[in-house]
Amino acid sequence: MYGKGGGKDFVCRVISLRIAHLLLCLRSPQEYFKLPSMDSIHLLNIAANAPQAYRAFFKPMTDAVKHPWFKDKAQPKKQSIQYAKNIEAISGHSDADGQEGLNLMLGVADEIDAFPSKSENRNTKGEGRESSTSAETILD
């Protein structure tokens, strides 16, 4: 039996790994998606905080890339998995501004209910610039 969110985390990890595998099967994923050849393609997991993102979602993925599908095609690191063909999986946290400029193929918002809504941010931070850490902004 899975703990809270465990079943969904498992399914999302499998989907992320499958997308990475399919991209690796392409001769050139960048060419297929009409990107410059030197650009990376990113698969992102984002959570309310970095330790939770790593422990609940990303650590099991770093273990999974030891599967023969990824032999010599994946190098797990602390907060990322560098795949061949300029494909990278990133374990992120609530700083959405830090994710700008990525060529996102997949984004998984883990425990999205842990992020405040835009209206909750406005109530606590007053008027001004829109928060980059609201649930709606993360999903956008």
mmCIF file of C-alpha atoms in Angstrom:
data_model
loop_
_atom_site.group_PDB
_atom_site.id
_atom_site.type_symbol
_atom_site.label_atom_id
_atom_site.label_comp_id
_atom_site.label_asym_id
_atom_site.label_seq_id
_atom_site.Cartn_x
_atom_site.Cartn_y
_atom_site.Cartn_z
ATOM 1 C CA MET A 1 0.000 0.000 0.000
ATOM 2 C CA TYR A 2 1.223 3.506 -0.814
ATOM 3 C CA GLY A 3 1.447 6.371 1.650
ATOM 4 C CA LYS A 4 -0.168 9.728 0.981
ATOM 5 C CA GLY A 5 0.598 10.647 -2.617
ATOM 6 C CA GLY A 6 2.811 7.580 -3.038
ATOM 7 C CA GLY A 7 0.766 6.019 -5.827
ATOM 8 C CA LYS A 8 0.614 9.279 -7.762
ATOM 9 C CA ASP A 9 4.347 9.860 -7.247
ATOM 10 C CA PHE A 10 5.059 6.386 -8.613
ATOM 11 C CA VAL A 11 2.919 6.959 -11.708
ATOM 12 C CA CYS A 12 4.511 10.376 -12.336
ATOM 13 C CA ARG A 13 8.014 8.921 -11.970
ATOM 14 C CA VAL A 14 7.206 6.149 -14.456
ATOM 15 C CA ILE A 15 5.789 8.708 -16.906
ATOM 16 C CA SER A 16 8.881 10.904 -16.557
ATOM 17 C CA LEU A 17 11.197 7.932 -17.073
ATOM 18 C CA ARG A 18 9.162 6.767 -20.077
ATOM 19 C CA ILE A 19 9.303 10.209 -21.682
ATOM 20 C CA ALA A 20 13.076 10.294 -21.130
ATOM 21 C CA HIS A 21 13.379 6.847 -22.712
ATOM 22 C CA LEU A 22 11.272 7.842 -25.729
ATOM 23 C CA LEU A 23 13.335 11.003 -26.218
ATOM 24 C CA LEU A 24 16.502 8.914 -26.094
ATOM 25 C CA CYS A 25 15.067 6.688 -28.842
ATOM 26 C CA LEU A 26 14.865 9.652 -31.225
ATOM 27 C CA ARG A 27 17.852 10.287 -33.475
ATOM 28 C CA SER A 28 17.814 13.917 -32.318
ATOM 29 C CA PRO A 29 15.107 15.077 -29.888
ATOM 30 C CA GLN A 30 16.114 18.701 -30.508
ATOM 31 C CA GLU A 31 15.724 18.346 -34.262
ATOM 32 C CA TYR A 32 12.385 16.573 -33.800
ATOM 33 C CA PHE A 33 11.060 19.508 -31.734
ATOM 34 C CA LYS A 34 12.748 22.103 -33.981
ATOM 35 C CA LEU A 35 15.145 23.295 -31.276
ATOM 36 C CA PRO A 36 18.774 24.287 -31.769
ATOM 37 C CA SER A 37 20.984 21.208 -31.477
ATOM 38 C CA MET A 38 22.840 22.600 -28.447
ATOM 39 C CA ASP A 39 19.642 23.193 -26.427
ATOM 40 C CA SER A 40 18.655 20.891 -23.592
ATOM 41 C CA ILE A 41 15.225 19.389 -23.114
ATOM 42 C CA HIS A 42 14.060 19.424 -19.500
ATOM 43 C CA LEU A 43 11.828 17.210 -17.390
ATOM 44 C CA LEU A 44 10.997 19.041 -14.172
ATOM 45 C CA ASN A 45 9.699 17.915 -10.794
ATOM 46 C CA ILE A 46 8.757 20.856 -8.614
ATOM 47 C CA ALA A 47 7.686 20.681 -4.978
ATOM 48 C CA ALA A 48 7.084 23.085 -2.092
ATOM 49 C CA ASN A 49 10.624 22.531 -0.802
ATOM 50 C CA ALA A 50 13.806 20.979 -2.174
ATOM 51 C CA PRO A 51 14.245 18.194 0.423
ATOM 52 C CA GLN A 52 10.677 16.961 -0.148
ATOM 53 C CA ALA A 53 11.134 17.119 -3.936
ATOM 54 C CA TYR A 54 14.284 15.059 -3.705
ATOM 55 C CA ARG A 55 13.176 12.512 -1.100
ATOM 56 C CA ALA A 56 9.643 11.798 -2.281
ATOM 57 C CA PHE A 57 10.069 11.994 -6.030
ATOM 58 C CA PHE A 58 13.583 12.381 -7.317
ATOM 59 C CA LYS A 59 15.660 9.913 -5.274
ATOM 60 C CA PRO A 60 13.613 6.936 -6.507
ATOM 61 C CA MET A 61 14.157 8.200 -10.074
ATOM 62 C CA THR A 62 17.924 8.275 -9.608
ATOM 63 C CA ASP A 63 17.677 4.639 -8.518
ATOM 64 C CA ALA A 64 15.432 3.756 -11.479
ATOM 65 C CA VAL A 65 17.889 4.993 -14.109
ATOM 66 C CA LYS A 66 20.105 2.082 -13.163
ATOM 67 C CA HIS A 67 17.679 -0.028 -15.245
ATOM 68 C CA PRO A 68 19.171 -1.451 -18.468
ATOM 69 C CA TRP A 69 16.997 0.933 -20.554
ATOM 70 C CA PHE A 70 19.265 3.738 -19.358
ATOM 71 C CA LYS A 71 22.603 1.891 -19.383
ATOM 72 C CA ASP A 72 25.299 4.402 -20.366
ATOM 73 C CA LYS A 73 22.591 7.013 -21.083
ATOM 74 C CA ALA A 74 21.925 8.548 -17.648
ATOM 75 C CA GLN A 75 24.135 10.100 -14.993
ATOM 76 C CA PRO A 76 22.244 10.780 -11.757
ATOM 77 C CA LYS A 77 23.427 13.736 -9.704
ATOM 78 C CA LYS A 78 22.103 15.292 -6.488
ATOM 79 C CA GLN A 79 19.366 17.465 -8.032
ATOM 80 C CA SER A 80 19.355 16.280 -11.641
ATOM 81 C CA ILE A 81 19.717 13.364 -13.984
ATOM 82 C CA GLN A 82 21.776 14.145 -17.047
ATOM 83 C CA TYR A 83 20.640 11.914 -19.884
ATOM 84 C CA ALA A 84 22.359 11.526 -23.231
ATOM 85 C CA LYS A 85 21.261 13.789 -26.106
ATOM 86 C CA ASN A 86 21.062 16.904 -23.893
ATOM 87 C CA ILE A 87 18.050 15.703 -21.927
ATOM 88 C CA GLU A 88 17.950 16.635 -18.259
ATOM 89 C CA ALA A 89 15.570 15.814 -15.421
ATOM 90 C CA ILE A 90 15.616 18.432 -12.675
ATOM 91 C CA SER A 91 14.406 18.261 -9.094
ATOM 92 C CA GLY A 92 13.185 21.733 -8.258
ATOM 93 C CA HIS A 93 11.371 23.613 -5.575
ATOM 94 C CA SER A 94 9.005 26.548 -5.366
ATOM 95 C CA ASP A 95 11.234 29.147 -7.039
ATOM 96 C CA ALA A 96 9.408 29.268 -10.360
ATOM 97 C CA ASP A 97 11.556 32.186 -11.559
ATOM 98 C CA GLY A 98 14.533 29.818 -11.477
ATOM 99 C CA GLN A 99 12.789 27.565 -13.997
ATOM 100 C CA GLU A 100 12.359 30.218 -16.700
ATOM 101 C CA GLY A 101 14.168 29.579 -19.946
ATOM 102 C CA LEU A 102 13.957 25.791 -19.705
ATOM 103 C CA ASN A 103 12.674 23.764 -22.650
ATOM 104 C CA LEU A 104 10.127 21.907 -20.562
ATOM 105 C CA MET A 105 8.803 18.696 -22.014
ATOM 106 C CA LEU A 106 7.283 17.596 -18.710
ATOM 107 C CA GLY A 107 6.525 19.356 -15.459
ATOM 108 C CA VAL A 108 5.328 17.507 -12.363
ATOM 109 C CA ALA A 109 3.987 19.688 -9.537
ATOM 110 C CA ASP A 110 4.329 17.473 -6.476
ATOM 111 C CA GLU A 111 1.909 18.223 -3.620
ATOM 112 C CA ILE A 112 0.531 21.293 -5.418
ATOM 113 C CA ASP A 113 -1.845 21.912 -2.519
ATOM 114 C CA ALA A 114 1.218 22.854 -0.400
ATOM 115 C CA PHE A 115 1.666 26.001 -2.512
ATOM 116 C CA PRO A 116 -0.404 29.074 -1.588
ATOM 117 C CA SER A 117 -2.942 30.316 -4.129
ATOM 118 C CA LYS A 118 -2.571 33.745 -5.761
ATOM 119 C CA SER A 119 -5.258 35.152 -3.491
ATOM 120 C CA GLU A 120 -3.516 33.751 -0.379
ATOM 121 C CA ASN A 121 -0.245 35.379 -1.511
ATOM 122 C CA ARG A 122 -2.001 38.716 -2.034
ATOM 123 C CA ASN A 123 -3.520 38.549 1.443
ATOM 124 C CA THR A 124 -0.151 37.993 3.127
ATOM 125 C CA LYS A 125 2.202 39.995 0.921
ATOM 126 C CA GLY A 126 0.067 43.003 0.073
ATOM 127 C CA GLU A 127 -0.244 44.532 -3.369
ATOM 128 C CA GLY A 128 2.619 44.483 -5.807
ATOM 129 C CA ARG A 129 4.393 42.042 -8.085
ATOM 130 C CA GLU A 130 2.639 38.725 -8.630
ATOM 131 C CA SER A 131 4.261 35.968 -6.588
ATOM 132 C CA SER A 132 6.195 33.327 -8.541
ATOM 133 C CA THR A 133 5.420 30.732 -5.882
ATOM 134 C CA SER A 134 1.644 30.556 -6.153
ATOM 135 C CA ALA A 135 0.073 27.272 -7.174
ATOM 136 C CA GLU A 136 -1.352 28.876 -10.311
ATOM 137 C CA THR A 137 2.015 30.343 -11.356
ATOM 138 C CA ILE A 138 3.806 27.046 -10.740
ATOM 139 C CA LEU A 139 1.260 25.255 -12.948
ATOM 140 C CA ASP A 140 1.511 27.956 -15.646
#
